Coordinates of C-alpha atoms in Angstrom, one line a residue:
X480 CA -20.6 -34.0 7.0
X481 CA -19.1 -34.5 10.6
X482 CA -19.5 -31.2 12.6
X483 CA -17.5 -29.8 15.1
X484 CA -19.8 -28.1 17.6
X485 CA -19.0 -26.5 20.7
X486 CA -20.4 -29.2 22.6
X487 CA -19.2 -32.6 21.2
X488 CA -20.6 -35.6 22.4
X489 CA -20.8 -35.7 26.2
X490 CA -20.8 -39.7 26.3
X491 CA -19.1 -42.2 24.3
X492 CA -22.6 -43.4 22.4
X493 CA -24.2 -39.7 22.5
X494 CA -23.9 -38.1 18.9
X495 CA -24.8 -34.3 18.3
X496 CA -25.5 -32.9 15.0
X497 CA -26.5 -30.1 13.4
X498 CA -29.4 -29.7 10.8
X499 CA -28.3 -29.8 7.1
X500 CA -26.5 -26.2 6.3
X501 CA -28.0 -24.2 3.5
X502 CA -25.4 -23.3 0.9
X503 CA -25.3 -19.6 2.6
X504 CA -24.7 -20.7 6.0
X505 CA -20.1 -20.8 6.1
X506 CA -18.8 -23.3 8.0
X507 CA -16.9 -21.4 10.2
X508 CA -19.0 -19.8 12.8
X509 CA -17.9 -17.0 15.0
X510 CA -20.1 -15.9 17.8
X511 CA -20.3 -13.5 21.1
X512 CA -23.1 -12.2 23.3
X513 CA -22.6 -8.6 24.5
X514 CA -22.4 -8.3 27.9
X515 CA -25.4 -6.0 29.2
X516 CA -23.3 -5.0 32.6
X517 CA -19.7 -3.8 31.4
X518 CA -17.6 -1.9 33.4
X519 CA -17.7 1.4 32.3
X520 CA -13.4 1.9 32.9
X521 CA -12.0 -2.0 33.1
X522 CA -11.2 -1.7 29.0
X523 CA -8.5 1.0 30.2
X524 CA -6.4 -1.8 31.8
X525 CA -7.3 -5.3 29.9
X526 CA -4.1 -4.4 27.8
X527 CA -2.1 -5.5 31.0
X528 CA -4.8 -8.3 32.0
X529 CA -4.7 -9.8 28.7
X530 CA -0.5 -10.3 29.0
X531 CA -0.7 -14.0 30.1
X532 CA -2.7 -14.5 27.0
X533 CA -0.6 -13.0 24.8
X534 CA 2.2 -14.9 25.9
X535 CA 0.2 -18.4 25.7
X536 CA -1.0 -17.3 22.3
X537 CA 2.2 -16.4 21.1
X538 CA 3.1 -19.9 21.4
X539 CA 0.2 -21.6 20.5
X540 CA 0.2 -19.9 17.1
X541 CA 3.8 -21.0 16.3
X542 CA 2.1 -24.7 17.0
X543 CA -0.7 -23.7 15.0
X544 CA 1.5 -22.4 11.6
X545 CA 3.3 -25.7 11.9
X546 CA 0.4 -27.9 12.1
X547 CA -1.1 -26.1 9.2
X548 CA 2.1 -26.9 6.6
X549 CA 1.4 -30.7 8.2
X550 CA -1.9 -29.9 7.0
X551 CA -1.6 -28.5 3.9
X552 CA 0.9 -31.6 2.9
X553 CA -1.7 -34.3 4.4
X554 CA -4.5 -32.4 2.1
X555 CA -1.9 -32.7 -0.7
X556 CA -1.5 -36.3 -0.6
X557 CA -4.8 -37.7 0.8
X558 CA -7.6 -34.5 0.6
X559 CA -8.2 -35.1 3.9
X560 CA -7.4 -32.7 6.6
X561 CA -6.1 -34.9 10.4
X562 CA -8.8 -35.2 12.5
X563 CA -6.6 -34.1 15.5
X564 CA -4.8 -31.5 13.6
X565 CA -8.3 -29.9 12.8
X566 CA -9.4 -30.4 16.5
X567 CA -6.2 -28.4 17.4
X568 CA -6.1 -25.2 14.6
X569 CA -10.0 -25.1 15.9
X570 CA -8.9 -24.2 19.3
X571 CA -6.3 -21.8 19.2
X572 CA -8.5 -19.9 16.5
X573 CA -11.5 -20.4 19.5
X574 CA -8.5 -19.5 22.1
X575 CA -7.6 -16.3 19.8
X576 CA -11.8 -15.0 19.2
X577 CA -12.5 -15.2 23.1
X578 CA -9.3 -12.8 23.3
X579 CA -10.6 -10.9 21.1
X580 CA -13.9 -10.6 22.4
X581 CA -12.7 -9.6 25.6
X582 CA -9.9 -7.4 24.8
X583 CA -9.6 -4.6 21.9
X584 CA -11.6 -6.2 18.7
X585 CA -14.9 -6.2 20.3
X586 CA -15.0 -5.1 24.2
X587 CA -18.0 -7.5 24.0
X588 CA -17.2 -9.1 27.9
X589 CA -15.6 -8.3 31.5
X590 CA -15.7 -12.0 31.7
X591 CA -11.7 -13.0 31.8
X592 CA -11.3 -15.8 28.9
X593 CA -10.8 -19.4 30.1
X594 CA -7.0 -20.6 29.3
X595 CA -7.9 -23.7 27.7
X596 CA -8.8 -25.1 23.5
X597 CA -12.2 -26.3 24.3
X598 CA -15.1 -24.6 24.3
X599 CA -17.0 -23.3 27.5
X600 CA -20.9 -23.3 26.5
X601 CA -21.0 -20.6 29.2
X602 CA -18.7 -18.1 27.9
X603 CA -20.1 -15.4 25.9
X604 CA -17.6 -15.8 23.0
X605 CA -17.9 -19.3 21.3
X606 CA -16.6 -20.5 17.4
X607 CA -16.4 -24.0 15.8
X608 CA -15.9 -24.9 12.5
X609 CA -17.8 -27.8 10.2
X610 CA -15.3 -30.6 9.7
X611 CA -14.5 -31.4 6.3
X612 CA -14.7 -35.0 5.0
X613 CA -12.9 -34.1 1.9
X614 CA -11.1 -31.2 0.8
X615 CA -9.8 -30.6 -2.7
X616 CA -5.6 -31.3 -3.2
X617 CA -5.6 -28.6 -5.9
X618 CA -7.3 -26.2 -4.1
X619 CA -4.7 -26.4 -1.3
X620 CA -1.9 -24.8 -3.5
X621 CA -3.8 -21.8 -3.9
X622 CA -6.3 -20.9 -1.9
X623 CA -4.5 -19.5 1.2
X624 CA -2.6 -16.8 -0.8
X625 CA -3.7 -16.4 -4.5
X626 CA -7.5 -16.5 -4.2
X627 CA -7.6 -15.1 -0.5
X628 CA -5.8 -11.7 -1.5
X629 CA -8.9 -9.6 -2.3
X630 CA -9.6 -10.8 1.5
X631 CA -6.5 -10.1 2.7
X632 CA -7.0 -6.5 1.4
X633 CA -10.2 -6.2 2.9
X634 CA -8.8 -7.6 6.3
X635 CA -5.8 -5.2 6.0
X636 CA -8.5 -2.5 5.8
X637 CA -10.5 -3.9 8.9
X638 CA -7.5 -5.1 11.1
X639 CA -5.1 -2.1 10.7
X640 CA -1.4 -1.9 10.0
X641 CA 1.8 -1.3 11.8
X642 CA 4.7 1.2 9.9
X643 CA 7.6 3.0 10.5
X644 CA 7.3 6.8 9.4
X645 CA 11.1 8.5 9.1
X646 CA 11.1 11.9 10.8
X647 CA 14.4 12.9 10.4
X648 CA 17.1 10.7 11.2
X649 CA 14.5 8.4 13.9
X650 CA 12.1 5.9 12.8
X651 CA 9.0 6.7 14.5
X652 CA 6.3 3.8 14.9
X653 CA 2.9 4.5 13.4
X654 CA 0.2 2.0 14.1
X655 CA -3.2 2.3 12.1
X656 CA -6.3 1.0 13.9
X657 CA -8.1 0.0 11.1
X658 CA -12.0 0.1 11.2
X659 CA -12.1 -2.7 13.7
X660 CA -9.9 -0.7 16.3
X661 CA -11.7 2.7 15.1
X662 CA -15.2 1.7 16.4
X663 CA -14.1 0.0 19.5
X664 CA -12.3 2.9 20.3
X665 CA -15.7 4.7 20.0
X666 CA -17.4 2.3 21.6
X667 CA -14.6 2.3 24.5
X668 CA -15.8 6.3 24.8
X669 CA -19.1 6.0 24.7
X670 CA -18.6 3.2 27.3
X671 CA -16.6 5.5 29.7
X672 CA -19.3 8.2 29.4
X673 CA -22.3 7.0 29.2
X674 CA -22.1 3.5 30.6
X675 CA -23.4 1.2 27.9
X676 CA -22.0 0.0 24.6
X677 CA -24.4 0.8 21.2
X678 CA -25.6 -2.3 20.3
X679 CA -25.6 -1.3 16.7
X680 CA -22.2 -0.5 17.0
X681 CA -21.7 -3.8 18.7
X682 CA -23.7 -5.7 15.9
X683 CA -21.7 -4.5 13.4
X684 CA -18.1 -4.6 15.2
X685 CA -19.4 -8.6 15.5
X686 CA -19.8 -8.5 12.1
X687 CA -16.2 -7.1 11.0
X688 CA -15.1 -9.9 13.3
X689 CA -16.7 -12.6 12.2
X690 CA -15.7 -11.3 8.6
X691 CA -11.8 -11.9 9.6
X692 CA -12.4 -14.9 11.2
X693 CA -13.9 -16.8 8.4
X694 CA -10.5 -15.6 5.9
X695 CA -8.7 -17.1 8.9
X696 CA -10.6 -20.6 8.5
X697 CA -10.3 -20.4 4.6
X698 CA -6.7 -20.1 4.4
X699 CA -5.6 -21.9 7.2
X700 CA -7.0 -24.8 5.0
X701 CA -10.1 -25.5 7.1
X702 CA -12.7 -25.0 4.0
X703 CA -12.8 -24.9 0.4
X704 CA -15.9 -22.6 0.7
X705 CA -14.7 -19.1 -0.3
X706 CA -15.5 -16.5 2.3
X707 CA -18.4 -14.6 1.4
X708 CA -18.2 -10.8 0.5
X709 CA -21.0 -10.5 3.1
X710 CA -21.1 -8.7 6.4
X711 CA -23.5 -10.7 8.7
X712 CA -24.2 -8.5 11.5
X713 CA -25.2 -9.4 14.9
X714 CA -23.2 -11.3 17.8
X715 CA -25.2 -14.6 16.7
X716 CA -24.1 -16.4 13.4
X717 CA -26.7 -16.6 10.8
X718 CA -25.9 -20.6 10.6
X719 CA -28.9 -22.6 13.0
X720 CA -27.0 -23.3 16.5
X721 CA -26.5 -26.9 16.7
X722 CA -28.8 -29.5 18.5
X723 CA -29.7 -28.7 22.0
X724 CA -29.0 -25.0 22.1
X725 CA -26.1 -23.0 22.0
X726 CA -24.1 -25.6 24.2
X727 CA -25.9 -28.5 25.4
X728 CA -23.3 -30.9 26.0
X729 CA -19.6 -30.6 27.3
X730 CA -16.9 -32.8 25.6
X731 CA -13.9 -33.7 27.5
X732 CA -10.7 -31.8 25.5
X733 CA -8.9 -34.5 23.9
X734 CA -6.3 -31.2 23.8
X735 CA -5.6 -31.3 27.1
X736 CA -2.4 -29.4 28.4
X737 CA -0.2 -32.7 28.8
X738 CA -0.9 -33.0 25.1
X739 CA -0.7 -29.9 23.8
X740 CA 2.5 -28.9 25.8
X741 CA 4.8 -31.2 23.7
X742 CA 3.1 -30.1 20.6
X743 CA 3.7 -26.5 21.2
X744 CA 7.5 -27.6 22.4
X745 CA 8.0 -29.3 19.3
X746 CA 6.8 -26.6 17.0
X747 CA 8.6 -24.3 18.7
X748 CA 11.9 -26.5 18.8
X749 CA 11.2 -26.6 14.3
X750 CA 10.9 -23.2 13.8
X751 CA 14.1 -22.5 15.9
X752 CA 15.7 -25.0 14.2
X753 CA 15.0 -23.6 10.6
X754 CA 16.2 -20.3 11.6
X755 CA 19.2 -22.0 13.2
X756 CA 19.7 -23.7 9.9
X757 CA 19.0 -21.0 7.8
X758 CA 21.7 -18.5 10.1
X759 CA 24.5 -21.2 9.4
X760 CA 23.9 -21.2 5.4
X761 CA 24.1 -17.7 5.2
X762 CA 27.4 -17.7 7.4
X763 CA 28.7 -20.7 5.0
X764 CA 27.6 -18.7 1.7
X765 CA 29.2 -15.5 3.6
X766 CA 32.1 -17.3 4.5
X767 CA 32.9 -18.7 0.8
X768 CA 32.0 -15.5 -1.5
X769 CA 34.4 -13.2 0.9
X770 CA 37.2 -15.8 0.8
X771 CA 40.4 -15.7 -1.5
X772 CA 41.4 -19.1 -3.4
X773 CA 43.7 -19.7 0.0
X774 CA 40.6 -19.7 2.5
X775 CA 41.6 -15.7 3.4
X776 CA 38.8 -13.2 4.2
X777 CA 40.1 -10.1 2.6
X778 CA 39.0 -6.6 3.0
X779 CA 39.0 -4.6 -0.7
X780 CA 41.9 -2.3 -0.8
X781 CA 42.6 0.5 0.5
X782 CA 44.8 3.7 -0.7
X783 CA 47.9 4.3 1.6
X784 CA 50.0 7.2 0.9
X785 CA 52.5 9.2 2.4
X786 CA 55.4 11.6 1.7
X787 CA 57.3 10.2 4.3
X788 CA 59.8 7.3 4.3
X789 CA 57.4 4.9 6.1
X790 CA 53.9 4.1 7.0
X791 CA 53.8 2.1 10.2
X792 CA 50.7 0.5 12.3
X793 CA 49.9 1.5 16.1
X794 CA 51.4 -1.4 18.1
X795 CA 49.6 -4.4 17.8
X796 CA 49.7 -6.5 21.4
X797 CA 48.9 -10.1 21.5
X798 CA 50.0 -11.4 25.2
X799 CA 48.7 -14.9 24.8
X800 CA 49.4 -17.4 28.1
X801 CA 48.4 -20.6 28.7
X802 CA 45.1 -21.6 27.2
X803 CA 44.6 -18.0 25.4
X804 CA 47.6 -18.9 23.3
X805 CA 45.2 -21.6 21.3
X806 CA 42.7 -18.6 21.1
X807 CA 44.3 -17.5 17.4
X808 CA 44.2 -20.4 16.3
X809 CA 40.5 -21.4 16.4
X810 CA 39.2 -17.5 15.7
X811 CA 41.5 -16.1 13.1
X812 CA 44.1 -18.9 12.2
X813 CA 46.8 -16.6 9.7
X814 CA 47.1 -13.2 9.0
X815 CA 47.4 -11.9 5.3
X816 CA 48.4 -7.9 4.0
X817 CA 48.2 -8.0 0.0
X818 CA 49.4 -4.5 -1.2
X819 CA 50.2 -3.1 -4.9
X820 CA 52.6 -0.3 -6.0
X821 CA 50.7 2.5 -7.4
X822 CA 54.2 4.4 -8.4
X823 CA 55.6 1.3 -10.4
X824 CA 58.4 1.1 -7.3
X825 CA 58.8 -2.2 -5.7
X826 CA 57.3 -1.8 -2.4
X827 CA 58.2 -3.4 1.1
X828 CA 55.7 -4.9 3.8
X829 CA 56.7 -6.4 6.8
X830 CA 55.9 -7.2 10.5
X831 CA 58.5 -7.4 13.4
X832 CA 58.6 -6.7 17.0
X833 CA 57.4 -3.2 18.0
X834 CA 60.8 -2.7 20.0
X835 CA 63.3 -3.8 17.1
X836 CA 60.4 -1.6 14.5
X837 CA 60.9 1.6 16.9
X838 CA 64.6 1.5 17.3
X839 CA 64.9 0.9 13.3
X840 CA 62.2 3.9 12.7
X841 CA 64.0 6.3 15.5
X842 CA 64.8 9.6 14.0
X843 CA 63.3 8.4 10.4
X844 CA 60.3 10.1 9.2
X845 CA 57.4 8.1 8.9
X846 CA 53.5 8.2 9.5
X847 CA 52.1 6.3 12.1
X848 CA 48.5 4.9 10.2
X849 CA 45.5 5.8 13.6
X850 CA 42.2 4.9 11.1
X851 CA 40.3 5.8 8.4
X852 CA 38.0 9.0 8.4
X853 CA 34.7 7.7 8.4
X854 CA 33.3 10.1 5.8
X855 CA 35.4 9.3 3.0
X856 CA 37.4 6.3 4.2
X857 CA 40.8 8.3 3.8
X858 CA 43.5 7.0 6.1
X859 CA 44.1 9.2 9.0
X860 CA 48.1 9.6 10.3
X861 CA 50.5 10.3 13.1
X862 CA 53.1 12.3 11.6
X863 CA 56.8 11.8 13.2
X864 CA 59.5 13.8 11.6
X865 CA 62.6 13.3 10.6
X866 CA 65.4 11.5 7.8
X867 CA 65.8 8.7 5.7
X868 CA 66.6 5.4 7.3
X869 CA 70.0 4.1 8.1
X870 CA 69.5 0.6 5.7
X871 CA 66.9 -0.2 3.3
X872 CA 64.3 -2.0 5.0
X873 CA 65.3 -5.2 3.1
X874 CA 68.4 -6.0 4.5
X875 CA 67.6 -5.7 8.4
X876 CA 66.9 -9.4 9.9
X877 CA 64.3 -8.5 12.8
X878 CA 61.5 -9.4 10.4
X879 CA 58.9 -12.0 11.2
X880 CA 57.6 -11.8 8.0
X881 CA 58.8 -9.1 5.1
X882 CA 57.8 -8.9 1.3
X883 CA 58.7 -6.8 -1.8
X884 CA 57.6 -6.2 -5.5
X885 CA 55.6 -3.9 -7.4
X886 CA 52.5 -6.5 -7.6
X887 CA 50.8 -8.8 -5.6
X888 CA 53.6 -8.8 -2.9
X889 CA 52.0 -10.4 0.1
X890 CA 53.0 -11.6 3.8
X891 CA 51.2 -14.3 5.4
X892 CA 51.9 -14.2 9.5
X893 CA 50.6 -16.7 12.3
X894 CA 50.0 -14.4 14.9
X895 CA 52.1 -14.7 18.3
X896 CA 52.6 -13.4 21.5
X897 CA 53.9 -10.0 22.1
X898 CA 53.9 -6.4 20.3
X899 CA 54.0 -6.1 16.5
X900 CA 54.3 -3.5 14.1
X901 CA 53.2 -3.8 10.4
X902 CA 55.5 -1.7 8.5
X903 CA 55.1 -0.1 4.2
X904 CA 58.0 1.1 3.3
X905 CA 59.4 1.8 -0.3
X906 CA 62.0 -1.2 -1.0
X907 CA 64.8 0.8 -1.3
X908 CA 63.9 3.2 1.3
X909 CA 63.1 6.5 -0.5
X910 CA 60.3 8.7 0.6
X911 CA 56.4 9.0 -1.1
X912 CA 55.1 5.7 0.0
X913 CA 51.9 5.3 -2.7
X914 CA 50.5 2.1 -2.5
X915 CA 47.2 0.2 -2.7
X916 CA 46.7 -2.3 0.6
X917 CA 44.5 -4.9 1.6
X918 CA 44.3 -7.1 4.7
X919 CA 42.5 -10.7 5.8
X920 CA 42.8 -13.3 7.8
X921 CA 41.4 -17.1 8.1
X922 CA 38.4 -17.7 10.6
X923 CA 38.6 -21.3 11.5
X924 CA 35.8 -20.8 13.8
X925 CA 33.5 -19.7 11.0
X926 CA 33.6 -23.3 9.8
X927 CA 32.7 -24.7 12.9
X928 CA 30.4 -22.3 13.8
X929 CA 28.6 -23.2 10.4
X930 CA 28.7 -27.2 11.5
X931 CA 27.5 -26.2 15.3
X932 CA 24.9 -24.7 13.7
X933 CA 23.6 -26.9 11.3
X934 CA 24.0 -29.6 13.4
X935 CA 22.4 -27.6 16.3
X936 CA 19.4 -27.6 13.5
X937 CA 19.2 -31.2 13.1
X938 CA 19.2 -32.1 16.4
X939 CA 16.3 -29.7 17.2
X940 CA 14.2 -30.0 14.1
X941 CA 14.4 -34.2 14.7
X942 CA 13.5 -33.6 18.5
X943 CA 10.9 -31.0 17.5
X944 CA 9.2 -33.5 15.0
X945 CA 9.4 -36.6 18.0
X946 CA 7.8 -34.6 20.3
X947 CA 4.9 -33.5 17.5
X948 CA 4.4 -36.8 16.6
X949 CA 3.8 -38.2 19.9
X950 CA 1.3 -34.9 20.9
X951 CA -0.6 -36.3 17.5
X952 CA -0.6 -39.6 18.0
X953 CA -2.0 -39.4 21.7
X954 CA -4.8 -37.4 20.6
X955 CA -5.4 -40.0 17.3
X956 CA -5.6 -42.5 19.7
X957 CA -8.2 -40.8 21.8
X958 CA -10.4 -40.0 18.7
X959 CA -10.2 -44.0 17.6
X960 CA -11.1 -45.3 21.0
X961 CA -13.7 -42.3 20.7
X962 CA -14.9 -43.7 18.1
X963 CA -14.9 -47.2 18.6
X964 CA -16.8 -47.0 22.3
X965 CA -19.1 -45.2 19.4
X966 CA -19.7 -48.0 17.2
X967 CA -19.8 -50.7 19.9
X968 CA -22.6 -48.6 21.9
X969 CA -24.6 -48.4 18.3
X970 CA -24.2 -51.8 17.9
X971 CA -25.1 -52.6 21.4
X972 CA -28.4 -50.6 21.1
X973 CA -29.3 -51.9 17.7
X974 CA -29.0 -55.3 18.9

């Protein structure tokens, strides 16, 4: 077995290894030193210290979870887990346990973490992880979620959660601390007070950690060694430090920041791209279940009634110049009102110019339709009094559009510039307007918008995967010239 150790080989012929690994010993190893000369108030404030971290973590992990599925589908295919991809998961799980060690899961160090994948033999947090040479393609399929859950319990126990309590009509955060956060916290006071962290309390916070780190190996695919329901105390980890002390050697990164940079870009390009992608199907599945067999989004219907001889709609003002004039066209395309007769009286609908709609309605009683109450969705009316109208609404020409029927009588209008007024009127003009009402329109641009974004998606996701590749490849290229100065210095010295 090939082992990652912090140190690496420091020259090209130079090979580091371990001692064999008892069967107790877990190949993920998570260590930290307590620092004997903490600040007593510096915790107070590594919250807002810890930021830039945050931030670069944030994005490393998205590289990380994308990695991982490469992982999981190279382990699938050829039970082996990528040499770089390993090199890289290891890092940003080292990155994340020197955060930790500093900030709120341990308090261990004042010493500000190093931005950077390798490992510093010098810093007082340190983890590596026993490379693999085989790893089962069964295993794979289940091992990060079925068989870890009785971990993930314990972890949700150790780590804390985050919920929202309802107190009334507010959602108010609540964020458990878990045992972790619990006795940091108490360390964090006696700290403050007293000046010196319990080391008990350190041994045993290490232990917790190290506990949460080794799940984290396990189902991030790095072992096929279950994590043992075993709390190994102590900031040191019960496997033997490799050769030459706890870091005698300093590899060069082979994850340097020119490399890692495109990997993180890429990864962050895919997951935006998915969520693109996935935003466009819904709209397209949105836009085909709410659409009529004509293309129409259509509200349900709606109850209109009146005792009056009209119901009439606010003015509706479209002054559409120049380019703004296309601007119906590519948002809502056509108009559509569908409207039933609840009496079994044919029923009128139409749409005309506000002016022509006012001078026909003057003196004629009719409710003027202002919204719908928002308790029960009853309509809401403007009541103007007054007589029957001079003609049945039928035989006046100012129409755009006009209808009438008992059922299904429907108006389909390409909207234009100017004021218009949508008009229910019995057919014959009598009074108790009773009718059931619903209204839609086309969305052109919901089409489009679904092909912007699904092509937005493509175009991402393929640029995302380029730029992975190339971050992979560099640092596969490294490890085979790594390895070939290797075998040619052996060879050399055998000779």
């Amino acid at each position: 077995m090939t082992v990652t150790t912090p140190e690496g080989p420091a020259n090209p012929g130079e090979t580091v290894t371990a001692p064999p690994a008892p069967d107790s010993y877990y190949p993920v190893h998570v260590e930290g030193d307590l620092d004997p000369s903490l600040g007593r108030g510096l915790w107070i404030v590594k919250w807002i210290l810890l930021i830039p971290h945050y931030i670069v973590l944030g994005l490393l992990w998205v590289a990380f979870w994308v990695t991982t599925v490469l992982a999981f589908f190279a382990i699938l295919i050829t039970g082996r887990f990528p040499r770089s991809l390993f090199d890289f998961n290891v890092g940003v799980l080292r990155w994340s346990w020197r955060v930790a060690f500093y900030g709120y899961h341990a308090l261990g160090t004042d010493r500000y973490p190093p931005f950077t994948l390798a490992e510093r033999p010098d810093y007082p947090a340190r983890f590596w992880v026993d490379y693999p040479e085989r790893l089962s393609r069964g295993l794979v399929l289940v091992k990060w979620w079925l068989l870890a859950i009785p971990h993930f319990v314990v972890v949700a126990f150790l780590m804390g959660s985050y919920d929202g309590n309802t107190i009334g009509d507010d959602q108010v955060p609540f964020v458990g601390l878990g045992l972790i956060g619990f006795l940091v916290l108490v360390a964090a006071v006696v700290l403050l007070f007293q000046g010196h962290y319990p080391r008990r309390l350190f041994d045993l916070v290490a232990g917790l950690d190290r506990w949460t780190f080794r799940v984290a190996g396990y189902v991030s695919l790095m072992t096929d060694r279950y994590p043992p329901f075993a709390l190994d105390q102590g900031g040191r980890d019960p496997a033997p430090t490799p050769a030459g002390g706890a870091v005698a050697a300093h590899a060069r990164a082979r994850w340097s920041v020119g490399r890692t940079i495109p990997l993180v870009v890429g990864s962050v390009l895919v997951m935006t791209s998915l969520v693109i992608a996935l935003a466009g199907l819904a709209l397209a599945v949105f836009d085909v279940s709410e659409e009529d067999d004509d293309g129409f989004l259509m509200t349900k219907h709606e109850p209109l009634r009146s005792n009056s001889f009209a119901i009439a709609s606010e003015s509706l003002r479209l002054h559409l110049d120049g380019e703004a004039a296309r601007l119906p066209e590519v948002v809502t395309g056509d108009v559509r009102l569908n409207a039933d007769s609840v009496t079994g009286r044919p029923i009128f609908i139409g749409i005309g110019p506000t002016a022509h709609v006012d001078r026909y309605l003057s003196g004629v009683g009719h409710d003027t339709l202002v919204g719908l109450d928002d308790e029960d969705d009853e309509a809401k009316y403007r009541v103007t009094t007054g007589g029957p109208p001079p003609t049945a609404p039928t035989g006046e020409r100012f129409w755009d559009v006009q209808d009438a029927g008992v059922e299904d009588v429907q108006i389909t209008w390409t909207p234009k510039d100017g004021d218009w007024t949508v008009v229910v009127m019995n057919a014959d003009g009598t009074p108790v307007v009773d009718t059931r009402i619903a209204a839609g329109a086309e969305f052109p641009i919901v089409a489009a918008s679904v092909v912007a974004l699904l092509v937005t998606a493509g175009v991402a996701f393929l640029l995302g995967i380029v730029l992975i590749a190339v971050s992979i490849w560099m640092v596969s290229r490294e490890l085979s010239r790594h390895h070939e100065r290797g075998r040619h210095h052996e060879e050399r010295s055998t000779s």
